[in-house]
Coordinates of C-alpha atoms in Angstrom, one line a residue:
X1 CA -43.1 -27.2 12.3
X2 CA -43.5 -28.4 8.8
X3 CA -47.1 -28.4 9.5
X4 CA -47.2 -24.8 9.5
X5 CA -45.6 -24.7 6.1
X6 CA -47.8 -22.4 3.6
X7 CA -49.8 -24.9 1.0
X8 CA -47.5 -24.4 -1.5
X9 CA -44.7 -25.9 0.1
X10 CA -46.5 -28.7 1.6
X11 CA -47.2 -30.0 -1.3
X12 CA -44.2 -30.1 -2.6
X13 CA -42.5 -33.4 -3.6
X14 CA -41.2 -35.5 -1.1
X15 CA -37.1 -35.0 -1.8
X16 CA -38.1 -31.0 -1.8
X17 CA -39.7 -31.0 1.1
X18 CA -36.7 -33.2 3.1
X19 CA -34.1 -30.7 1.4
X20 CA -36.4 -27.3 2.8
X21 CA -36.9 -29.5 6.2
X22 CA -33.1 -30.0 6.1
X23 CA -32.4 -25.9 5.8
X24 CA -34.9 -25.6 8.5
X25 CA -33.2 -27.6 11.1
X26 CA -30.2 -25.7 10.6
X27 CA -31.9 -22.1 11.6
X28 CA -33.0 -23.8 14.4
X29 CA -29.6 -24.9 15.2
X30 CA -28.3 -21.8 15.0
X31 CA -30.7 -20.6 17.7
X32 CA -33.6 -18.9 15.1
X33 CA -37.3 -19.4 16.7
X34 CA -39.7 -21.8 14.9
X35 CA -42.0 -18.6 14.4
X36 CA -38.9 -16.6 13.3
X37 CA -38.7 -18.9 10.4
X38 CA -42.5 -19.3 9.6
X39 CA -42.7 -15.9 9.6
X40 CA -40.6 -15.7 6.5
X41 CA -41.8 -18.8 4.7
X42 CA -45.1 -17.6 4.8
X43 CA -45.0 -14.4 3.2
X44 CA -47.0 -14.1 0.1
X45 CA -46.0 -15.8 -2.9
X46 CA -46.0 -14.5 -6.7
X47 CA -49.0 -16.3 -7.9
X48 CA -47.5 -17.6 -11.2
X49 CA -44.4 -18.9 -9.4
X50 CA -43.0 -21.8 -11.2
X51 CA -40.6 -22.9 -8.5
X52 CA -41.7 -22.2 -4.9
X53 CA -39.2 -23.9 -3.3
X54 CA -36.0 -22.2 -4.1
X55 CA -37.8 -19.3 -3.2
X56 CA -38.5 -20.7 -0.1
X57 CA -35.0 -21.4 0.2
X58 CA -33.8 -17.8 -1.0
X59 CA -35.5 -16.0 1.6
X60 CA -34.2 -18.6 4.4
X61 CA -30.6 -17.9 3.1
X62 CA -31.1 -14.0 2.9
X63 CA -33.6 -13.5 6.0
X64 CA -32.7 -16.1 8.7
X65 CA -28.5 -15.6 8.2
X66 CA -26.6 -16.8 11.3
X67 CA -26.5 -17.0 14.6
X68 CA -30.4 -16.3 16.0
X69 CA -31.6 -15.2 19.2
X70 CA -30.7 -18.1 21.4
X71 CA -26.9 -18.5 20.5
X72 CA -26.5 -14.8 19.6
X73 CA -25.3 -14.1 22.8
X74 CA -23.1 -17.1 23.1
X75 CA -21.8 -16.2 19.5
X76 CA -21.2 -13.0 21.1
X77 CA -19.1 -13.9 23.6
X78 CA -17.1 -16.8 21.9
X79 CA -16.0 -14.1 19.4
X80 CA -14.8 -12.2 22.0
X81 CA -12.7 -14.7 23.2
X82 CA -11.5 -15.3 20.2
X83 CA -10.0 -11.7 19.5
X84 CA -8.7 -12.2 23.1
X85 CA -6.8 -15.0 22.6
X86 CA -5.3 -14.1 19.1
X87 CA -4.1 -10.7 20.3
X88 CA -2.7 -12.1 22.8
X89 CA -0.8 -15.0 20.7
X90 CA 0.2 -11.7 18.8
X91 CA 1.7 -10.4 22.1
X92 CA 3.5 -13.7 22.9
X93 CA 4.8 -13.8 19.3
X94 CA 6.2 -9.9 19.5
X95 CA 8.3 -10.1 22.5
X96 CA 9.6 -13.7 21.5
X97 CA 10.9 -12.0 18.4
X98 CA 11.6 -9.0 19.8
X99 CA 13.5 -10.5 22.4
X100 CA 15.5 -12.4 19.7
X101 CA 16.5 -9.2 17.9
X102 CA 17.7 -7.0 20.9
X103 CA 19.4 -10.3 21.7
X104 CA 21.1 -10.7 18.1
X105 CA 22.0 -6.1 17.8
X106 CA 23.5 -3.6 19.4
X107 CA 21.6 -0.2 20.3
X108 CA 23.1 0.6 16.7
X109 CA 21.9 -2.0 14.9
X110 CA 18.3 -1.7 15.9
X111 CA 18.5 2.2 15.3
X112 CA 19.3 0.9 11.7
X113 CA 16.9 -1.1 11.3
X114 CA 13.8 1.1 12.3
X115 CA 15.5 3.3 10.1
X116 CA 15.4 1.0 7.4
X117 CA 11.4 0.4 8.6
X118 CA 10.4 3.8 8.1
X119 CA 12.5 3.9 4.6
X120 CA 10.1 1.3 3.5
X121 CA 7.0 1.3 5.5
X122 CA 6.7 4.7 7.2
X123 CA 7.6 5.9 10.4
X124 CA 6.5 2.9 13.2
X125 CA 3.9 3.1 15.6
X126 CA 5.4 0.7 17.7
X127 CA 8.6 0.2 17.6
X128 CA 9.1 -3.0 19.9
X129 CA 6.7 -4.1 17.3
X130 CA 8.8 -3.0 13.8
X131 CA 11.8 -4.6 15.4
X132 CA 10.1 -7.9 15.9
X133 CA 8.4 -7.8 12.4
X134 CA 12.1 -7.3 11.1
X135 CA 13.4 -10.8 12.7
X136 CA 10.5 -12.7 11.5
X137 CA 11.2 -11.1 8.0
X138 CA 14.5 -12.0 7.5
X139 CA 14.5 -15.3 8.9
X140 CA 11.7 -16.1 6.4
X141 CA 14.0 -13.9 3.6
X142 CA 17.3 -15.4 4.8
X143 CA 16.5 -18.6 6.5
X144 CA 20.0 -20.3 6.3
X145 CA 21.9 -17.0 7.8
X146 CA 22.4 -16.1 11.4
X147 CA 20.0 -14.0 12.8
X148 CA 22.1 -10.9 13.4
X149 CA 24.0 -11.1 9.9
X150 CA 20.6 -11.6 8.6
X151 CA 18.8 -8.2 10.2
X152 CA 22.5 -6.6 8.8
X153 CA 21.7 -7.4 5.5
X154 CA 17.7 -6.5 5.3
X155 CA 18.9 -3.2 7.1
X156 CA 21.9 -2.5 4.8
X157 CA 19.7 -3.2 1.4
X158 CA 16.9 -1.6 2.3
X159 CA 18.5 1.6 2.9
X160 CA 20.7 1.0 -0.4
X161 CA 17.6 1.5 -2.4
X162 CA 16.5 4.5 -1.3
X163 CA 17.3 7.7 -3.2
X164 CA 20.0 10.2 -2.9
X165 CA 18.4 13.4 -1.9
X166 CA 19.1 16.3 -4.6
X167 CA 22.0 18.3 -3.5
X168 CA 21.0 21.8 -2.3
X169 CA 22.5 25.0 -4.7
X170 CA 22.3 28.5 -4.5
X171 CA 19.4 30.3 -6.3
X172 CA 21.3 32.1 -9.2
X173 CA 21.0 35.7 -9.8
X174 CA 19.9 36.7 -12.9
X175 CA 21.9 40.1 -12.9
X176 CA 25.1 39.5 -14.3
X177 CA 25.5 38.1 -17.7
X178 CA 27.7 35.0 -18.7
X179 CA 30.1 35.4 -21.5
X180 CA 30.6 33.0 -24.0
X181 CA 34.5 32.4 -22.7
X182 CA 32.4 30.9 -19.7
X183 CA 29.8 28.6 -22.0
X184 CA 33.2 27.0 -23.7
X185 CA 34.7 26.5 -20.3
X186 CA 31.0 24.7 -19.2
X187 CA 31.1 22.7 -22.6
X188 CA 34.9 21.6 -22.2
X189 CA 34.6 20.6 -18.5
X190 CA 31.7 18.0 -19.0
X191 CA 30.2 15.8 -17.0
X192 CA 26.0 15.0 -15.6
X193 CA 25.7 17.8 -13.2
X194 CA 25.1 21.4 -14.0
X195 CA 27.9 23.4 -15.1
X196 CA 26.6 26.2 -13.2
X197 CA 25.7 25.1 -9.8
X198 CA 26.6 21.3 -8.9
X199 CA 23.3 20.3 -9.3
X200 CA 22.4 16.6 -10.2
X201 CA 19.2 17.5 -12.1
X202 CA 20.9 18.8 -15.2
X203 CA 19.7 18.5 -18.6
X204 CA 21.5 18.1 -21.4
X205 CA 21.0 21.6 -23.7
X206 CA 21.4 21.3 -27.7
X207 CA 21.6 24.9 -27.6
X208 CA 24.9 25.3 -25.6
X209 CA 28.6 23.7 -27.3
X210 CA 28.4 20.3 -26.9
X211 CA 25.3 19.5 -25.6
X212 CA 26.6 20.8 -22.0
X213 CA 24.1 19.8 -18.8
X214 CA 22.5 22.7 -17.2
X215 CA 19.7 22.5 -14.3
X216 CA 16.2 24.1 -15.1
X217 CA 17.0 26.8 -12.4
X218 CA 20.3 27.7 -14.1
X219 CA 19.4 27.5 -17.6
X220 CA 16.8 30.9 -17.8
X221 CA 20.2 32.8 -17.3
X222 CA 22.4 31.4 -19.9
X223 CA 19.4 31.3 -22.6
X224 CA 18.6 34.9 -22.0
X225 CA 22.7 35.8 -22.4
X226 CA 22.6 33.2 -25.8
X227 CA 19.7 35.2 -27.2
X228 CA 21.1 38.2 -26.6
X229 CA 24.0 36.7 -28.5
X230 CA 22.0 35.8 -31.4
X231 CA 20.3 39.6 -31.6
X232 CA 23.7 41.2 -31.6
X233 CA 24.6 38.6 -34.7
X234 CA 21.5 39.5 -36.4
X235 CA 22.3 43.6 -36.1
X236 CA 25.5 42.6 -37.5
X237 CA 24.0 40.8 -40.6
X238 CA 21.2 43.2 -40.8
X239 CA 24.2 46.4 -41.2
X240 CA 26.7 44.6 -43.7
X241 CA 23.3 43.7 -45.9
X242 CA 22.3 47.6 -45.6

C-alpha cells in the first residue's frame, strides 16, 4: 500500500515513513479500506509545504477517525451490548438497594424520605429509584451507622434545611387610620415580626418609636397616618408663627 503513497511521502526519510506506515496499519485495523486511506493521502499538497508528513498524518487523524466500514457494524453492535449490560447492572443495583431500604423503613419512613428527595432534588421520576439512591447515599455519608438510623438522619436533616414558608396575613385595609396610642403600643411590644399583622418579613422602620418592625404590606398605612401627623404639626407651627 505504501507503494501508492503520493511522491512526497515516498520520499520521505526512513523513520517518517515507518511512523506514517505505522498510523496506516492502524486504519486498517479499524476496518478503513486501503483506497479509503489513499484517497486522503493523496489529495493535493500545498506546493511550498515544509513538512509533508505531519500533514499526512493530520488528515489521517481528522479524515479516517474510528471504526471504518468493516468493523462499523461490529462496533455497532458491541455498543449496544454494552448499554445493555450496564442498564441492566443499573437494574440489579436499584432493587438490591431498594430492597435494602423497604427492608430497613416503615411505609413512614420512606414517605419521608422521598419527601426529603424532592426537598433537595425535585419531585422523583421514579420513586423505587429515589429510594434506592437514598440507601446508597447514606451508607457512603454515614458508613459506620445502621442502615435505618442512617436513612433517619439524611431524611430528618435534609428537611431541617429547608425554609419556613412565610406565614399567610390578611391584606390590610387602608381605610381606617391608626392613632398614635396604637404606634406606642407597636413600639413597646417589640419583637421581629410585624406589629401589624404577624408577618415574619418585617422591617425594621427609623421612622416609627423605636425602630418598631413593620412588613412592606403594612407599612403604606402607618406612613400615610405619620405624614398626616407631621402636616397637622406643620399647620400648627405655620399658625403660632402667623
Amino acid at each position: 500500500m505504501l507503494a501508492g503513497l503520493p511522491e512526497v511521502l515516498a520520499r520521505l526519510p526512513k523513520h517518517l515513513r515507518f511512523m506514517l506506515g505505522a498510523q496506516i496499519q492502524n486504519r486498517l485495523a479499524a476496518g478503513w479500506l486501503p483506497e479509503q486511506i489513499l484517497d486522503k493521502l493523496c489529495q493535493p499538497m500545498p506546493a511550498d509545504l515544509q513538512r509533508p508528513w505531519r500533514l499526512a498524518l493530520w488528515r489521517l487523524h481528522h479524515n479516517v477517525p474510528g471504526a471504518g466500514p468493516r468493523l462499523r457494524p461490529l462496533q455497532r453492535a458491541w455498543e449496544q451490548h454494552a448499554r445493555h449490560e450496564a442498564r441492566q447492572a443499573q437494574e440489579r443495583t436499584t432493587a438490591h438497594w431498594y430492597a435494602q431500604v423497604a427492608a430497613a423503613t416503615s411505609p413512614a419512613g420512606r414517605a419521608e424520605l422521598l419527601k426529603a428527595h424532592e426537598a433537595k432534588f425535585g419531585r422523583p421520576v421514579d420513586p423505587m429509584a429515589a429510594l434506592a439512591a437514598a440507601g446508597r447515599r447514606v451508607n457512603r455519608l454515614f458508613p459506620q451507622m445502621p442502615l435505618a438510623a442512617a436513612l433517619t438522619r439524611w431524611a430528618a436533616e435534609t428537611l431541617a434545611r429547608i425554609p419556613a414558608k412565610p406565614v399567610a396575613c390578611e391584606e390590610v385595609s387602608d381605610s381606617g387610620p391608626i392613632s398614635t396610642d396604637l404606634l406606642m403600643d407597636l413600639a413597646i411590644s417589640g419583637g421581629c415580626q410585624c406589629m401589624v399583622c404577624g408577618s415574619h418579613r418585617a422591617t425594621m422602620r427609623p421612622e416609627l418609636p423605636l425602630k418598631s418592625m413593620v412588613c412592606d404590606q403594612c407599612w403604606p398605612v402607618i406612613a400615610a397616618e405619620l405624614a398626616g401627623e407631621d402636616e397637622d404639626a406643620h399647620d400648627g407651627h405655620e399658625w403660632v408663627a402667623a
